[in-house]
Coordinates of C-alpha atoms (C1' of nucleotides) in Angstrom, one line a residue:
Chain A
M112 CA 5.2 -22.4 88.6
P113 CA 6.2 -19.3 88.0
R114 CA 3.4 -16.7 89.4
I115 CA 2.3 -14.8 87.2
G116 CA 0.4 -11.8 89.6
L117 CA -2.4 -11.9 87.5
D118 CA -5.3 -9.1 88.6
R119 CA -8.6 -8.3 88.5
T120 CA -7.7 -5.4 86.0
T121 CA -5.6 -6.9 83.4
L122 CA -7.9 -9.9 84.0
L123 CA -10.7 -7.4 82.3
Q124 CA -8.8 -6.4 79.9
T125 CA -7.3 -9.4 78.3
A126 CA -11.3 -10.7 78.5
T127 CA -12.0 -7.1 76.8
E128 CA -10.1 -7.3 73.9
L129 CA -10.8 -11.2 73.5
A130 CA -14.7 -10.1 73.2
D131 CA -13.7 -6.8 71.1
A132 CA -12.1 -8.8 68.8
E133 CA -13.7 -12.4 68.5
G134 CA -17.1 -11.8 70.1
L135 CA -18.6 -12.4 73.4
N136 CA -19.1 -15.6 72.2
A137 CA -15.4 -16.2 72.2
V138 CA -15.2 -15.6 75.6
T139 CA -14.5 -18.9 77.7
L140 CA -12.7 -19.4 80.6
A141 CA -10.4 -22.1 78.4
S142 CA -9.9 -18.9 75.4
L143 CA -9.2 -16.5 78.5
A144 CA -7.2 -18.8 80.7
Q145 CA -4.8 -20.1 77.4
K146 CA -4.3 -15.9 76.7
L147 CA -3.4 -15.6 80.0
N148 CA -0.7 -18.8 80.1
I149 CA -2.5 -20.3 83.2
R150 CA -4.7 -23.2 83.3
S151 CA -8.6 -22.7 83.3
P152 CA -9.7 -24.0 86.9
S153 CA -7.1 -21.2 88.3
L154 CA -9.0 -18.3 87.0
Y155 CA -11.7 -19.2 90.1
N156 CA -9.1 -17.6 92.1
H157 CA -9.8 -14.2 90.3
V158 CA -13.7 -14.6 89.7
N159 CA -16.7 -16.7 90.2
G160 CA -16.8 -18.6 87.3
L161 CA -18.5 -18.1 83.9
P162 CA -21.2 -15.9 84.3
D163 CA -19.4 -13.9 87.1
L164 CA -16.6 -13.5 84.5
L165 CA -19.2 -11.8 81.9
R166 CA -21.2 -10.1 84.6
Q167 CA -17.7 -8.1 85.2
M168 CA -17.4 -7.6 82.0
A169 CA -20.6 -5.6 82.0
L170 CA -19.8 -3.4 84.8
H171 CA -17.0 -2.7 83.3
G172 CA -18.3 -1.7 79.7
L173 CA -21.4 0.5 81.7
T174 CA -18.6 2.0 83.2
L175 CA -16.6 3.1 80.3
L176 CA -19.4 3.7 78.4
S177 CA -21.0 6.3 81.2
S178 CA -17.8 8.6 81.6
A179 CA -17.7 8.7 77.8
L180 CA -21.5 10.4 77.4
S181 CA -20.8 12.3 80.5
R182 CA -17.3 13.2 78.8
E183 CA -19.0 14.0 75.3
V184 CA -22.0 15.8 76.5
A185 CA -20.5 18.1 78.8
G186 CA -20.9 21.7 78.5
K187 CA -23.4 21.1 75.9
T188 CA -27.3 21.8 76.0
G189 CA -30.5 21.1 73.9
D190 CA -30.0 19.4 70.4
D191 CA -26.4 19.5 70.6
A192 CA -26.4 17.4 74.0
V193 CA -28.3 14.9 72.4
R194 CA -26.2 14.6 69.5
A195 CA -23.4 14.3 71.3
L196 CA -24.7 11.8 73.2
C197 CA -26.0 9.7 70.6
R198 CA -22.0 10.2 68.7
A199 CA -20.6 9.0 71.6
Y200 CA -22.8 6.1 72.6
L201 CA -22.2 4.6 68.3
A202 CA -18.6 5.3 69.1
F203 CA -18.3 3.3 71.9
A204 CA -19.9 0.3 71.1
R205 CA -18.3 0.3 67.6
A206 CA -14.7 0.9 69.4
H207 CA -16.1 -1.8 72.0
P208 CA -18.2 -4.4 70.0
G209 CA -17.5 -7.1 72.3
L210 CA -18.3 -5.1 75.7
Y211 CA -21.1 -3.6 74.2
E212 CA -22.6 -7.5 73.7
A213 CA -21.6 -8.0 77.6
I214 CA -23.3 -5.1 78.6
Q215 CA -26.9 -6.4 76.8
R216 CA -27.3 -9.7 78.7
A217 CA -30.1 -9.6 81.4
P218 CA -28.7 -9.2 84.8
D219 CA -29.9 -11.3 87.6
E220 CA -32.5 -9.8 89.7
G221 CA -31.4 -8.1 92.6
D222 CA -28.2 -7.6 91.3
E223 CA -27.8 -3.8 92.7
A224 CA -24.0 -3.1 91.0
M225 CA -25.7 -3.9 87.9
Q226 CA -28.5 -2.1 88.3
K227 CA -26.6 1.1 89.8
A228 CA -24.2 0.8 86.5
G229 CA -26.8 0.7 84.2
G230 CA -28.5 3.8 86.0
E231 CA -25.9 5.3 85.7
V232 CA -25.8 5.3 81.7
V233 CA -30.0 6.0 81.8
G234 CA -28.8 8.5 84.0
Q235 CA -26.5 10.4 81.4
V236 CA -29.9 10.5 78.7
V237 CA -32.0 11.3 81.4
A238 CA -29.5 14.7 82.4
V239 CA -29.6 15.5 78.8
V240 CA -33.1 15.3 78.4
S241 CA -34.0 16.9 81.3
E242 CA -33.7 20.3 80.1
Y243 CA -35.4 20.2 77.1
G244 CA -38.9 21.2 77.8
L245 CA -40.1 17.7 78.9
Q246 CA -41.2 16.9 82.1
G247 CA -42.6 14.2 83.7
D248 CA -43.4 10.7 82.4
A249 CA -42.7 12.3 78.8
A250 CA -39.3 13.1 79.9
L251 CA -38.9 9.3 80.9
H252 CA -40.7 8.1 77.6
A253 CA -38.3 10.3 75.3
V254 CA -35.3 8.9 77.6
R255 CA -36.5 5.1 76.5
V256 CA -36.6 6.3 73.2
I257 CA -33.6 7.7 72.6
R258 CA -32.5 4.3 74.5
S259 CA -34.4 2.2 71.4
L260 CA -33.3 4.5 68.7
L261 CA -29.3 4.2 69.8
H262 CA -29.5 0.3 70.5
G263 CA -31.3 -0.7 67.7
F264 CA -29.2 1.0 65.2
V265 CA -25.8 -0.2 67.0
S266 CA -27.4 -3.6 67.2
L267 CA -28.0 -4.0 63.5
E268 CA -25.0 -2.7 62.7
R269 CA -23.0 -5.0 64.4
Q270 CA -24.8 -7.9 63.3
G271 CA -24.4 -6.8 59.4
G272 CA -28.2 -6.3 59.1
F273 CA -27.5 -3.7 57.2
G274 CA -27.2 -5.1 53.8
L275 CA -27.4 -2.3 51.4
P276 CA -24.2 0.0 50.7
L277 CA -25.5 3.4 51.8
D278 CA -23.3 5.2 54.4
L279 CA -24.2 4.1 57.5
D280 CA -23.5 7.6 59.3
V281 CA -25.4 9.3 57.3
T282 CA -28.4 7.0 58.3
F283 CA -27.2 7.4 61.8
R284 CA -27.5 11.4 61.6
L285 CA -31.3 11.4 60.2
M286 CA -32.3 9.1 62.5
V287 CA -30.8 11.7 65.4
E288 CA -32.8 14.4 63.3
T289 CA -35.9 12.8 63.0
F290 CA -35.9 12.2 66.2
L291 CA -35.2 16.0 67.3
A292 CA -37.6 16.9 64.8
G293 CA -40.3 14.6 65.9
V294 CA -39.8 15.9 69.8
K295 CA -40.4 19.3 68.9
T296 CA -43.7 18.7 67.2
I297 CA -45.0 16.6 70.3
R298 CA -43.3 19.0 72.6
N299 CA -45.4 21.7 70.4
G300 CA -48.8 19.8 71.6
E301 CA -49.9 18.9 68.4
W302 CA -50.7 15.5 68.3
R303 CA -53.0 13.1 70.7
L304 CA -52.6 9.6 71.5
Chain B
M92 CA -36.7 -48.6 69.4
P93 CA -40.6 -47.3 68.7
R94 CA -39.8 -45.3 65.5
I95 CA -41.3 -41.5 66.2
G96 CA -41.7 -40.1 62.6
L97 CA -40.9 -37.3 63.5
D98 CA -40.7 -34.6 60.9
R99 CA -39.1 -31.1 60.1
T100 CA -42.0 -29.0 61.3
T101 CA -42.8 -31.1 64.6
L102 CA -39.3 -30.7 65.4
L103 CA -39.2 -27.0 64.6
Q104 CA -42.4 -26.5 66.8
T105 CA -40.7 -28.2 69.7
A106 CA -38.1 -26.0 69.5
T107 CA -39.5 -22.8 69.1
E108 CA -41.7 -24.0 72.3
L109 CA -38.5 -24.4 74.1
A110 CA -37.4 -21.2 73.0
D111 CA -40.6 -18.8 73.4
A112 CA -40.6 -20.5 77.1
E113 CA -37.3 -21.0 78.1
G114 CA -35.0 -18.5 76.2
L115 CA -32.8 -19.4 72.6
N116 CA -30.0 -20.7 75.6
A117 CA -32.2 -23.2 76.3
V118 CA -32.2 -24.6 73.0
T119 CA -29.9 -27.3 73.1
L120 CA -29.6 -30.9 71.2
A121 CA -30.0 -32.5 74.4
S122 CA -33.1 -30.4 75.9
L123 CA -34.5 -30.9 72.4
A124 CA -34.0 -34.7 72.0
Q125 CA -34.9 -35.0 75.9
K126 CA -38.7 -32.7 74.6
L127 CA -39.3 -35.3 72.1
N128 CA -37.7 -38.3 73.5
I129 CA -35.4 -38.7 71.8
R130 CA -32.0 -39.6 71.9
S131 CA -29.4 -36.0 70.8
P132 CA -27.6 -38.0 68.3
S133 CA -30.9 -39.3 66.5
L134 CA -31.7 -35.8 65.7
Y135 CA -28.9 -35.5 62.9
N136 CA -31.1 -37.2 61.1
H137 CA -33.2 -34.3 60.9
V138 CA -30.7 -31.4 61.1
N139 CA -27.1 -31.2 60.5
G140 CA -25.9 -30.0 64.2
L141 CA -26.7 -27.2 66.4
P142 CA -26.0 -24.4 64.4
D143 CA -28.2 -26.0 61.6
L144 CA -31.0 -26.4 63.8
L145 CA -30.8 -22.1 64.9
R146 CA -30.5 -21.5 61.4
Q147 CA -33.8 -23.1 60.4
M148 CA -35.2 -21.9 63.5
A149 CA -34.3 -18.3 61.8
L150 CA -35.5 -19.0 58.7
H151 CA -38.8 -20.2 60.2
G152 CA -39.2 -16.9 62.5
L153 CA -38.4 -14.7 59.4
T154 CA -40.8 -16.2 57.6
L155 CA -44.1 -16.2 60.3
L156 CA -42.4 -12.7 61.0
S157 CA -43.0 -11.6 57.1
S158 CA -46.3 -12.8 56.5
A159 CA -48.1 -11.5 60.1
L160 CA -46.4 -8.0 58.9
S161 CA -47.7 -8.4 55.1
R162 CA -51.4 -9.7 56.8
E163 CA -51.1 -6.7 59.1
V164 CA -50.6 -3.8 56.6
A165 CA -52.8 -5.3 53.8
G166 CA -54.6 -2.0 52.3
K167 CA -53.9 0.3 54.9
T168 CA -51.7 3.4 53.4
G169 CA -49.5 6.4 54.9
D170 CA -49.1 6.7 58.6
D171 CA -52.1 4.1 59.1
A172 CA -49.4 1.5 57.2
V173 CA -46.5 2.2 59.5
R174 CA -48.8 2.1 62.6
A175 CA -49.6 -1.0 61.9
L176 CA -46.5 -2.5 60.6
C177 CA -44.9 -1.4 63.6
R178 CA -47.8 -3.1 65.9
A179 CA -47.6 -6.2 64.4
Y180 CA -43.5 -6.4 64.6
L181 CA -43.8 -5.7 68.5
A182 CA -46.9 -8.2 68.4
F183 CA -45.0 -11.0 67.1
A184 CA -41.6 -10.3 69.2
R185 CA -44.0 -10.2 71.9
A186 CA -45.3 -13.9 71.0
H187 CA -42.2 -15.2 70.2
P188 CA -39.4 -14.4 71.9
G189 CA -37.4 -16.9 71.5
L190 CA -37.6 -17.2 68.0
Y191 CA -37.7 -13.4 67.9
E192 CA -33.6 -13.9 69.6
A193 CA -33.3 -16.6 67.2
I194 CA -33.7 -13.9 63.8
Q195 CA -31.2 -11.8 65.7
R196 CA -28.0 -14.6 65.2
A197 CA -25.9 -12.8 62.6
P198 CA -26.3 -15.5 59.2
D199 CA -23.2 -16.5 57.7
E200 CA -21.8 -14.7 54.6
G201 CA -23.3 -16.3 51.7
D202 CA -26.5 -17.9 53.1
E203 CA -28.3 -16.8 50.5
A204 CA -32.1 -18.5 51.8
M205 CA -30.9 -16.1 55.0
Q206 CA -30.4 -13.6 52.9
K207 CA -33.7 -13.8 51.2
A208 CA -35.9 -14.5 54.0
G209 CA -34.7 -11.4 55.5
G210 CA -34.7 -8.8 52.6
E211 CA -38.5 -10.1 52.6
V212 CA -39.3 -8.5 55.9
V213 CA -37.2 -5.5 54.8
G214 CA -39.0 -5.4 51.8
Q215 CA -42.1 -5.6 53.7
V216 CA -41.0 -1.7 55.1
V217 CA -39.8 -1.0 52.2
A218 CA -43.3 -1.1 50.6
V219 CA -44.8 0.9 53.7
V220 CA -42.2 3.8 53.2
S221 CA -42.0 3.9 49.7
E222 CA -45.5 5.2 49.2
Y223 CA -44.7 8.0 51.5
G224 CA -43.2 10.8 49.3
L225 CA -39.6 9.5 50.2
Q226 CA -37.9 8.8 46.9
G227 CA -34.3 7.2 46.4
D228 CA -31.7 6.9 49.5
A229 CA -33.9 8.4 51.3
A230 CA -36.5 5.9 51.3
L231 CA -33.5 3.3 52.7
H232 CA -32.8 5.5 55.4
A233 CA -36.1 5.6 56.5
V234 CA -36.0 1.8 56.7
R235 CA -33.1 1.3 58.0
V236 CA -34.9 4.2 61.0
I237 CA -37.8 2.1 61.0
R238 CA -36.1 -1.1 61.7
S239 CA -33.6 0.3 64.3
L240 CA -36.7 1.8 66.1
L241 CA -38.1 -1.2 66.4
H242 CA -35.8 -3.7 67.1
G243 CA -34.1 -1.3 69.7
F244 CA -37.5 -1.1 71.7
V245 CA -38.1 -4.9 71.2
S246 CA -34.9 -5.6 72.7
L247 CA -34.4 -3.6 75.7
E248 CA -38.0 -4.4 76.6
R249 CA -37.5 -8.3 76.4
Q250 CA -34.2 -7.9 78.6
G251 CA -35.8 -6.1 81.4
G252 CA -33.8 -2.8 80.3
F253 CA -37.0 -0.9 81.2
G254 CA -36.8 -0.8 85.0
L255 CA -39.5 2.3 85.6
P256 CA -43.3 0.9 86.4
L257 CA -44.6 3.4 83.2
D258 CA -46.6 1.7 80.4
L259 CA -44.5 0.5 77.8
D260 CA -47.1 0.6 75.0
V261 CA -47.3 4.1 75.3
T262 CA -43.7 4.5 75.1
F263 CA -44.3 2.4 72.2
R264 CA -46.6 4.6 70.2
L265 CA -45.2 7.6 71.4
M266 CA -42.1 6.5 69.6
V267 CA -43.6 5.6 66.5
E268 CA -45.6 8.7 66.5
T269 CA -42.5 10.9 67.2
F270 CA -41.1 9.1 64.0
L271 CA -44.0 9.9 62.1
A272 CA -43.9 13.8 63.1
G273 CA -39.9 14.0 62.3
V274 CA -40.1 12.3 58.9
K275 CA -42.9 14.9 57.8
T276 CA -40.4 17.6 59.7
I277 CA -37.6 16.0 57.2
R278 CA -39.4 15.3 54.2
N279 CA -40.0 19.0 53.7
G280 CA -37.4 19.8 53.5
E281 CA -36.8 21.7 57.0
W282 CA -33.4 20.7 58.0
R283 CA -30.2 19.9 55.9
L284 CA -27.3 17.1 57.4
Chain C
dT83 C1' 12.7 -17.7 110.0
dT84 C1' 8.8 -19.2 109.7
dA85 C1' 3.6 -19.6 109.3
dT86 C1' 0.1 -18.4 106.6
dA87 C1' -3.0 -16.4 102.8
dA88 C1' -2.7 -16.7 98.4
dA89 C1' -2.3 -17.8 93.3
dG90 C1' -0.9 -21.6 90.8
dC91 C1' -1.6 -26.9 89.5
dT92 C1' -3.3 -31.5 89.0
dA93 C1' -7.2 -35.1 88.3
dA94 C1' -11.6 -36.1 87.9
dC95 C1' -16.6 -35.4 86.8
dG96 C1' -20.7 -34.0 84.1
dA97 C1' -23.0 -31.9 80.3
dC98 C1' -22.8 -31.0 75.6
dA99 C1' -22.2 -31.3 70.2
dT100 C1' -20.7 -34.8 67.2
dT101 C1' -18.9 -39.0 64.8
dA102 C1' -18.8 -43.6 63.5
dG103 C1' -20.7 -47.7 63.7
dT104 C1' -25.2 -50.7 64.5
dT105 C1' -30.3 -52.0 64.6
dA106 C1' -34.7 -51.8 63.4
dT107 C1' -38.8 -50.5 61.0
dC108 C1' -41.5 -48.6 57.3
dC109 C1' -42.2 -48.5 52.0
dA110 C1' -42.7 -50.3 47.4
dA111 C1' -41.2 -53.5 44.3
dA112 C1' -41.1 -58.2 42.7
Chain D
dT189 C1' -46.8 -62.2 50.2
dT190 C1' -42.0 -61.5 50.1
dT191 C1' -38.0 -59.3 50.4
dG192 C1' -35.2 -55.3 49.5
dG193 C1' -33.3 -50.7 50.4
dA194 C1' -34.0 -46.6 52.2
dT195 C1' -34.3 -44.6 56.5
dA196 C1' -34.8 -43.4 61.7
dA197 C1' -33.4 -45.0 65.7
dC198 C1' -30.3 -46.4 68.5
dT199 C1' -25.5 -47.2 71.4
dA200 C1' -20.2 -46.6 72.3
dA201 C1' -17.1 -42.9 72.5
dT202 C1' -14.7 -38.7 71.5
dG203 C1' -13.3 -33.8 72.9
dT204 C1' -14.2 -29.6 74.7
dC205 C1' -16.1 -26.9 78.6
dG206 C1' -17.5 -25.5 83.1
dT207 C1' -16.8 -26.6 88.0
dT208 C1' -15.2 -28.9 92.1
dA209 C1' -11.7 -31.0 95.4
dG210 C1' -7.6 -31.0 96.9
dC211 C1' -2.3 -30.3 96.4
dT212 C1' 1.9 -27.1 96.0
dT213 C1' 4.4 -23.6 95.6
dT214 C1' 5.1 -18.8 96.0
dA215 C1' 5.0 -14.3 98.2
dT216 C1' 4.4 -11.8 102.5
dA217 C1' 4.2 -10.2 107.1
dA218 C1' 5.1 -11.8 112.1

DNA sequence: TTATAAAGCTAACGACATTAGTTATCCAAA
DNA sequence: TTTGGATAACTAATGTCGTTAGCTTTATAA
């Protein structure tokens, strides 16, 4: 019975590799244990069952995403900040498809750690939008729109929803520019709901 | 052994009710069989296992969605057609959250029926966009952007990703108007990628 | 050197999907 | 009206997975 010396970090890293390589559905206690050369009940010494494992993966992913966004946006303002944010979001989702899936699982009600981790990602978007001339509710709506844009594109790309052989990066840039142009129009008050 | 006389329609309907009420994860052969007062192996007389059930639910959902879009868009053109399409998409996703989840499952490679059913939904969007002054690749990009918008919003709303007590319908309308304004700017050639 | 906490293990249970083989029902043809 | 076949239900059994309970060994600190 050689003792592996497994710790939370390598556990999460291994689970992440599994998810990114074969999809989140491939992450089971059985498959993770096998990859770690361990029997699945032993995992309960580190994790409180499968739901807790998935939750910790989501937390880990949100932390990574938040810091990636913060890093790429740093020093930029206005349109450039929005572009950098969007690029970084897309890059993260492409680099960590399984982790990205984990992030999308709806958290339990009253899970403060998840709320906080998610709030930090949203905070990056808020920061970018806030110095954009949008105030109050308008800024909050804009944040929601950006999140919808990004998540929708990433999600459709990941599931292969875009069938045609048309450059996806072009679509993505076009989407961001369309948003920027639309926001300017709206900001200038040329419309009413 | 009373014979139920189960047919494909009631089977799909029951599965849909289950999915819409308790989420797609709650749709198992066991739970579906229980709801039908049947033993789960009996389901194999109607369905080729759980993956096939989920696939048929997706097909059913795509058909419903496609006809809903077609119905609501009928007779409208330009901005109004886009608005009607978006409203109908959102309404469907809200009315059938479980079925909407089923639609999002990535189809197998070479599943022609799924490709076709998905293509009909995309076709509705193409039809709306095509008479919009966008031609060729630009139209295809626009279709992708609309799909991203819609799916992203629906998906975030469904998983409770929008925490704040700010009217979601307002955000949605704002998102659509932002897109319309942005597209006009882009169509007028005021930007370059 | 020894006691204790922790990290691994085996055994066992329940839920689920799935397969094989059985029986009863329905319907259509004789 | 009878009969035969297709079909829709069933039971039994297997394998996988998550999970719990309880045991054993290792590492570490007293």
